[in-house]
Backbone as CSV, one residue per row, in Angstrom:
resi,resn,N_x,N_y,N_z,CA_x,CA_y,CA_z,C_x,C_y,C_z
1,MET,-151.644,74.027,-27.461,-151.126,75.291,-27.925,-149.830,75.588,-27.178
2,PRO,-148.733,75.894,-27.888,-147.471,76.155,-27.204,-147.526,77.465,-26.412
3,GLN,-146.721,77.492,-25.367,-146.651,78.692,-24.538,-146.001,79.815,-25.327
4,GLU,-146.541,81.016,-25.196,-146.004,82.183,-25.899,-144.750,82.669,-25.183
5,ARG,-143.699,82.905,-25.946,-142.438,83.405,-25.388,-142.203,84.817,-25.899
6,ILE,-141.750,85.682,-24.983,-141.440,87.053,-25.356,-139.986,87.365,-25.005
7,ARG,-139.475,88.401,-25.634,-138.141,88.923,-25.338,-138.325,90.267,-24.640
8,ILE,-137.573,90.445,-23.549,-137.567,91.719,-22.825,-136.151,92.247,-22.932
9,SER,-135.987,93.350,-23.654,-134.644,93.883,-23.870,-134.548,95.306,-23.343
10,SER,-133.332,95.647,-22.913,-133.049,96.988,-22.399,-131.562,97.258,-22.590
11,ALA,-131.137,98.457,-22.229,-129.713,98.792,-22.287,-128.908,97.934,-21.310
12,TRP,-129.576,97.325,-20.331,-128.903,96.507,-19.321,-128.764,95.046,-19.728
13,GLY,-129.435,94.637,-20.785,-129.380,93.249,-21.231,-130.735,92.786,-21.726
14,GLU,-130.805,91.498,-21.975,-131.996,90.902,-22.585,-132.307,89.573,-21.919
15,VAL,-133.599,89.306,-21.712,-134.059,88.022,-21.189,-135.263,87.578,-22.012
16,THR,-135.589,86.316,-21.911,-136.845,85.829,-22.481,-137.765,85.454,-21.328
17,ALA,-139.053,85.396,-21.632,-140.042,85.030,-20.628,-141.146,84.231,-21.290
18,ASP,-141.712,83.307,-20.547,-142.862,82.536,-21.005,-144.115,83.150,-20.406
19,LEU,-145.061,83.491,-21.264,-146.304,84.094,-20.785,-147.220,83.027,-20.192
20,ALA,-148.003,83.434,-19.213,-148.980,82.548,-18.585,-150.107,82.242,-19.571
21,ASP,-150.822,81.178,-19.300,-151.959,80.796,-20.130,-153.225,81.398,-19.516
22,ASN,-153.364,82.726,-19.662,-154.569,83.397,-19.165,-154.908,84.562,-20.093
23,GLU,-156.094,85.116,-19.925,-156.578,86.160,-20.827,-155.755,87.444,-20.740
24,ALA,-155.243,87.770,-19.562,-154.431,88.984,-19.423,-153.128,88.843,-20.209
25,ALA,-152.470,87.701,-20.096,-151.221,87.474,-20.829,-151.469,87.440,-22.334
26,LYS,-152.574,86.844,-22.748,-152.915,86.821,-24.177,-153.153,88.233,-24.697
27,SER,-153.801,89.069,-23.892,-154.028,90.464,-24.287,-152.716,91.224,-24.370
28,LEU,-151.795,90.950,-23.437,-150.475,91.575,-23.494,-149.767,91.180,-24.789
29,ALA,-149.809,89.910,-25.147,-149.150,89.425,-26.363,-149.692,90.130,-27.607
30,GLN,-150.985,90.461,-27.600,-151.581,91.141,-28.754,-151.124,92.593,-28.871
31,MET,-150.593,93.170,-27.792,-150.094,94.554,-27.807,-148.669,94.663,-28.354
32,LEU,-147.963,93.542,-28.424,-146.537,93.572,-28.782,-146.325,93.991,-30.226
33,PRO,-145.230,94.665,-30.527,-144.149,95.067,-29.614,-144.535,96.309,-28.809
34,LEU,-143.953,96.407,-27.610,-144.201,97.518,-26.695,-142.893,98.060,-26.159
35,THR,-142.848,99.348,-25.922,-141.733,99.961,-25.208,-142.314,100.583,-23.948
36,ILE,-141.716,100.252,-22.794,-142.244,100.692,-21.502,-141.119,101.341,-20.704
37,ASP,-141.353,102.546,-20.219,-140.433,103.197,-19.291,-140.740,102.658,-17.901
38,MET,-139.727,102.071,-17.251,-139.939,101.422,-15.961,-139.088,102.068,-14.874
39,SER,-139.658,102.149,-13.683,-138.975,102.701,-12.513,-138.727,101.588,-11.504
40,ASP,-137.728,101.790,-10.649,-137.477,100.829,-9.583,-138.456,101.097,-8.441
41,HIS,-138.959,100.032,-7.860,-139.945,100.156,-6.787,-139.563,99.204,-5.656
42,PHE,-139.271,99.749,-4.485,-138.953,98.972,-3.284,-137.736,98.064,-3.427
43,ARG,-136.867,98.313,-4.408,-135.676,97.478,-4.651,-136.033,95.991,-4.770
44,GLN,-137.203,95.743,-5.393,-137.621,94.370,-5.637,-138.234,94.189,-7.016
45,GLU,-138.518,95.313,-7.688,-139.253,95.223,-8.947,-139.047,96.470,-9.799
46,LYS,-139.259,96.291,-11.088,-139.351,97.400,-12.031,-140.812,97.483,-12.442
47,THR,-141.342,98.716,-12.498,-142.752,98.904,-12.816,-142.934,99.951,-13.908
48,GLY,-143.940,99.762,-14.737,-144.237,100.720,-15.792,-145.657,100.565,-16.296
49,ASN,-146.158,101.598,-16.926,-147.543,101.602,-17.402,-147.663,101.062,-18.821
50,LEU,-148.679,100.241,-19.022,-149.033,99.739,-20.351,-149.900,100.785,-21.051
51,PRO,-149.985,100.726,-22.372,-150.803,101.708,-23.095,-152.305,101.544,-22.857
52,SER,-152.737,100.363,-22.433,-154.152,100.148,-22.119,-154.276,99.018,-21.101
53,SER,-155.453,98.903,-20.528,-155.711,97.912,-19.480,-155.785,96.496,-20.044
54,LEU,-155.442,95.543,-19.187,-155.590,94.120,-19.495,-156.768,93.577,-18.687
55,PRO,-157.306,92.417,-19.069,-158.459,91.862,-18.346,-158.153,91.607,-16.869
56,GLU,-159.140,91.832,-16.035,-159.048,91.546,-14.603,-159.239,90.048,-14.388
57,LEU,-158.344,89.458,-13.598,-158.375,88.022,-13.307,-158.114,87.815,-11.819
58,PRO,-158.258,86.576,-11.329,-157.889,86.311,-9.933,-156.430,86.714,-9.668
59,ARG,-156.182,87.160,-8.451,-154.868,87.681,-8.083,-154.220,86.816,-7.008
60,GLN,-152.923,86.990,-6.853,-152.189,86.334,-5.779,-151.278,87.356,-5.126
61,ARG,-150.878,87.095,-3.892,-150.061,88.062,-3.166,-148.578,87.724,-3.213
62,ASP,-148.225,86.459,-3.366,-146.811,86.061,-3.382,-146.246,86.122,-4.790
63,PHE,-144.955,86.475,-4.864,-144.254,86.454,-6.147,-142.847,85.929,-5.919
64,SER,-142.230,85.449,-6.989,-140.866,84.926,-6.913,-139.997,85.650,-7.933
65,VAL,-138.707,85.417,-7.843,-137.759,86.014,-8.783,-138.181,85.655,-10.200
66,GLY,-138.317,86.669,-11.041,-138.659,86.443,-12.440,-140.135,86.507,-12.776
67,THR,-140.993,86.677,-11.769,-142.431,86.780,-12.050,-142.719,88.059,-12.836
68,LEU,-143.522,87.929,-13.876,-144.082,89.080,-14.582,-145.501,89.237,-14.070
69,GLY,-145.852,90.446,-13.656,-147.162,90.631,-13.073,-147.848,91.895,-13.525
70,LEU,-149.067,92.021,-13.056,-149.906,93.171,-13.343,-150.444,93.657,-12.009
71,TRP,-150.065,94.870,-11.601,-150.534,95.398,-10.315,-151.939,95.959,-10.493
72,SER,-152.094,97.081,-11.134,-153.442,97.504,-11.525,-153.629,96.952,-12.937
73,THR,-154.734,97.199,-13.563,-154.984,96.555,-14.858,-154.098,97.071,-15.989
74,ASP,-153.300,98.128,-15.711,-152.386,98.624,-16.754,-150.974,98.877,-16.222
75,HIS,-150.623,98.252,-15.113,-149.336,98.493,-14.466,-148.484,97.213,-14.501
76,PHE,-147.555,97.154,-15.460,-146.701,95.990,-15.704,-145.530,95.959,-14.717
77,VAL,-145.228,94.770,-14.184,-144.179,94.623,-13.185,-143.260,93.450,-13.537
78,ILE,-141.948,93.675,-13.388,-140.941,92.613,-13.479,-140.323,92.487,-12.087
79,TYR,-140.529,91.356,-11.414,-139.975,91.144,-10.078,-138.590,90.506,-10.178
80,TYR,-137.601,91.131,-9.551,-136.260,90.544,-9.543,-135.866,90.024,-8.163
81,ARG,-136.803,90.039,-7.235,-136.628,89.446,-5.902,-137.896,88.668,-5.571
82,THR,-137.867,87.925,-4.479,-139.028,87.178,-4.002,-139.696,87.973,-2.889
83,GLY,-141.020,87.914,-2.816,-141.698,88.643,-1.761,-143.196,88.468,-1.795
84,ARG,-143.852,89.438,-1.183,-145.304,89.416,-1.046,-145.803,90.853,-1.202
85,VAL,-146.898,91.010,-1.922,-147.491,92.335,-2.118,-148.765,92.445,-1.283
86,PRO,-149.189,93.675,-0.986,-150.451,93.842,-0.252,-151.647,93.480,-1.121
87,SER,-152.801,93.375,-0.475,-154.043,93.135,-1.217,-154.279,94.299,-2.156
88,PRO,-154.798,94.098,-3.319,-155.450,92.883,-3.780,-154.510,91.877,-4.433
89,GLY,-153.222,92.169,-4.517,-152.288,91.242,-5.141,-152.063,91.543,-6.605
90,ILE,-151.402,90.605,-7.273,-151.054,90.774,-8.685,-151.706,89.690,-9.537
91,ILE,-151.871,90.015,-10.791,-152.242,89.027,-11.805,-150.930,88.562,-12.415
92,VAL,-150.681,87.264,-12.411,-149.442,86.738,-12.976,-149.572,86.691,-14.493
93,LEU,-148.576,87.315,-15.162,-148.545,87.347,-16.626,-147.545,86.364,-17.204
94,GLY,-146.583,85.903,-16.403,-145.586,84.982,-16.917,-144.389,84.883,-16.005
95,LYS,-143.326,84.288,-16.553,-142.108,84.032,-15.783,-140.900,84.207,-16.689
96,VAL,-139.923,84.972,-16.206,-138.676,85.164,-16.953,-137.902,83.860,-16.963
97,ALA,-137.420,83.465,-18.140,-136.642,82.239,-18.287,-135.143,82.520,-18.170
98,GLY,-134.738,83.770,-18.324,-133.328,84.137,-18.263,-132.957,84.711,-16.905
99,ASP,-131.824,85.385,-16.862,-131.280,85.941,-15.630,-131.865,87.323,-15.364
100,VAL,-132.918,87.373,-14.566,-133.635,88.614,-14.289,-132.808,89.579,-13.433
101,SER,-131.666,89.151,-12.918,-130.838,90.023,-12.075,-130.318,91.241,-12.841
102,ILE,-130.430,91.246,-14.170,-130.024,92.435,-14.924,-130.834,93.657,-14.508
103,PHE,-132.027,93.435,-13.941,-132.873,94.541,-13.502,-132.649,94.908,-12.031
104,ASP,-131.814,94.140,-11.335,-131.560,94.353,-9.911,-130.522,95.448,-9.716
105,ARG,-130.916,96.653,-10.038,-130.091,97.842,-9.850,-131.007,99.043,-9.727
106,PRO,-130.549,100.064,-8.993,-131.396,101.240,-8.820,-131.576,101.992,-10.139
107,GLY,-132.620,102.776,-10.191,-132.824,103.628,-11.345,-133.856,103.115,-12.311
108,SER,-134.151,103.970,-13.261,-135.148,103.671,-14.284,-134.500,103.011,-15.487
109,VAL,-135.317,102.319,-16.259,-134.848,101.660,-17.479,-136.014,101.591,-18.464
110,THR,-135.705,101.678,-19.727,-136.714,101.492,-20.767,-136.559,100.086,-21.317
111,VAL,-137.665,99.335,-21.354,-137.627,97.975,-21.874,-138.501,97.874,-23.110
112,THR,-138.124,96.956,-23.972,-138.927,96.625,-25.147,-139.383,95.180,-25.001
113,LEU,-140.663,94.957,-25.161,-141.242,93.607,-25.154,-141.630,93.270,-26.568
114,GLU,-141.210,92.097,-27.022,-141.576,91.651,-28.357,-141.717,90.147,-28.390
115,ALA,-142.507,89.660,-29.315,-142.702,88.229,-29.476,-141.424,87.590,-29.985
116,VAL,-141.178,86.359,-29.548,-140.056,85.568,-30.043,-140.619,84.620,-31.083
117,ASP,-140.001,84.600,-32.259,-140.477,83.712,-33.342,-140.177,82.269,-33.055
């Protein structure tokens, strides 16, 4: 089965991302298209709430530039820096294939997630 690719677009630009092969990412794909209001958090990530929870899966604490993650079961995160989060960690939803630095600026942004044909 091919990896699912999504488009993340905002007033700041557009990137594509490949979703992980897990139940949380599959559930996210079924919600698309989505519009999410995101805030800057710790100058390393943009965060926003999903309309509903995704499945709970094993978590990890480390993330890299471009990681798409899930903090709580309904809290979507785009990481534009590399780092480590406190326990319990994040569920990895995928990885941005484009230049995620478009999100590396202070302030809030509204993003749209949609499937790529």
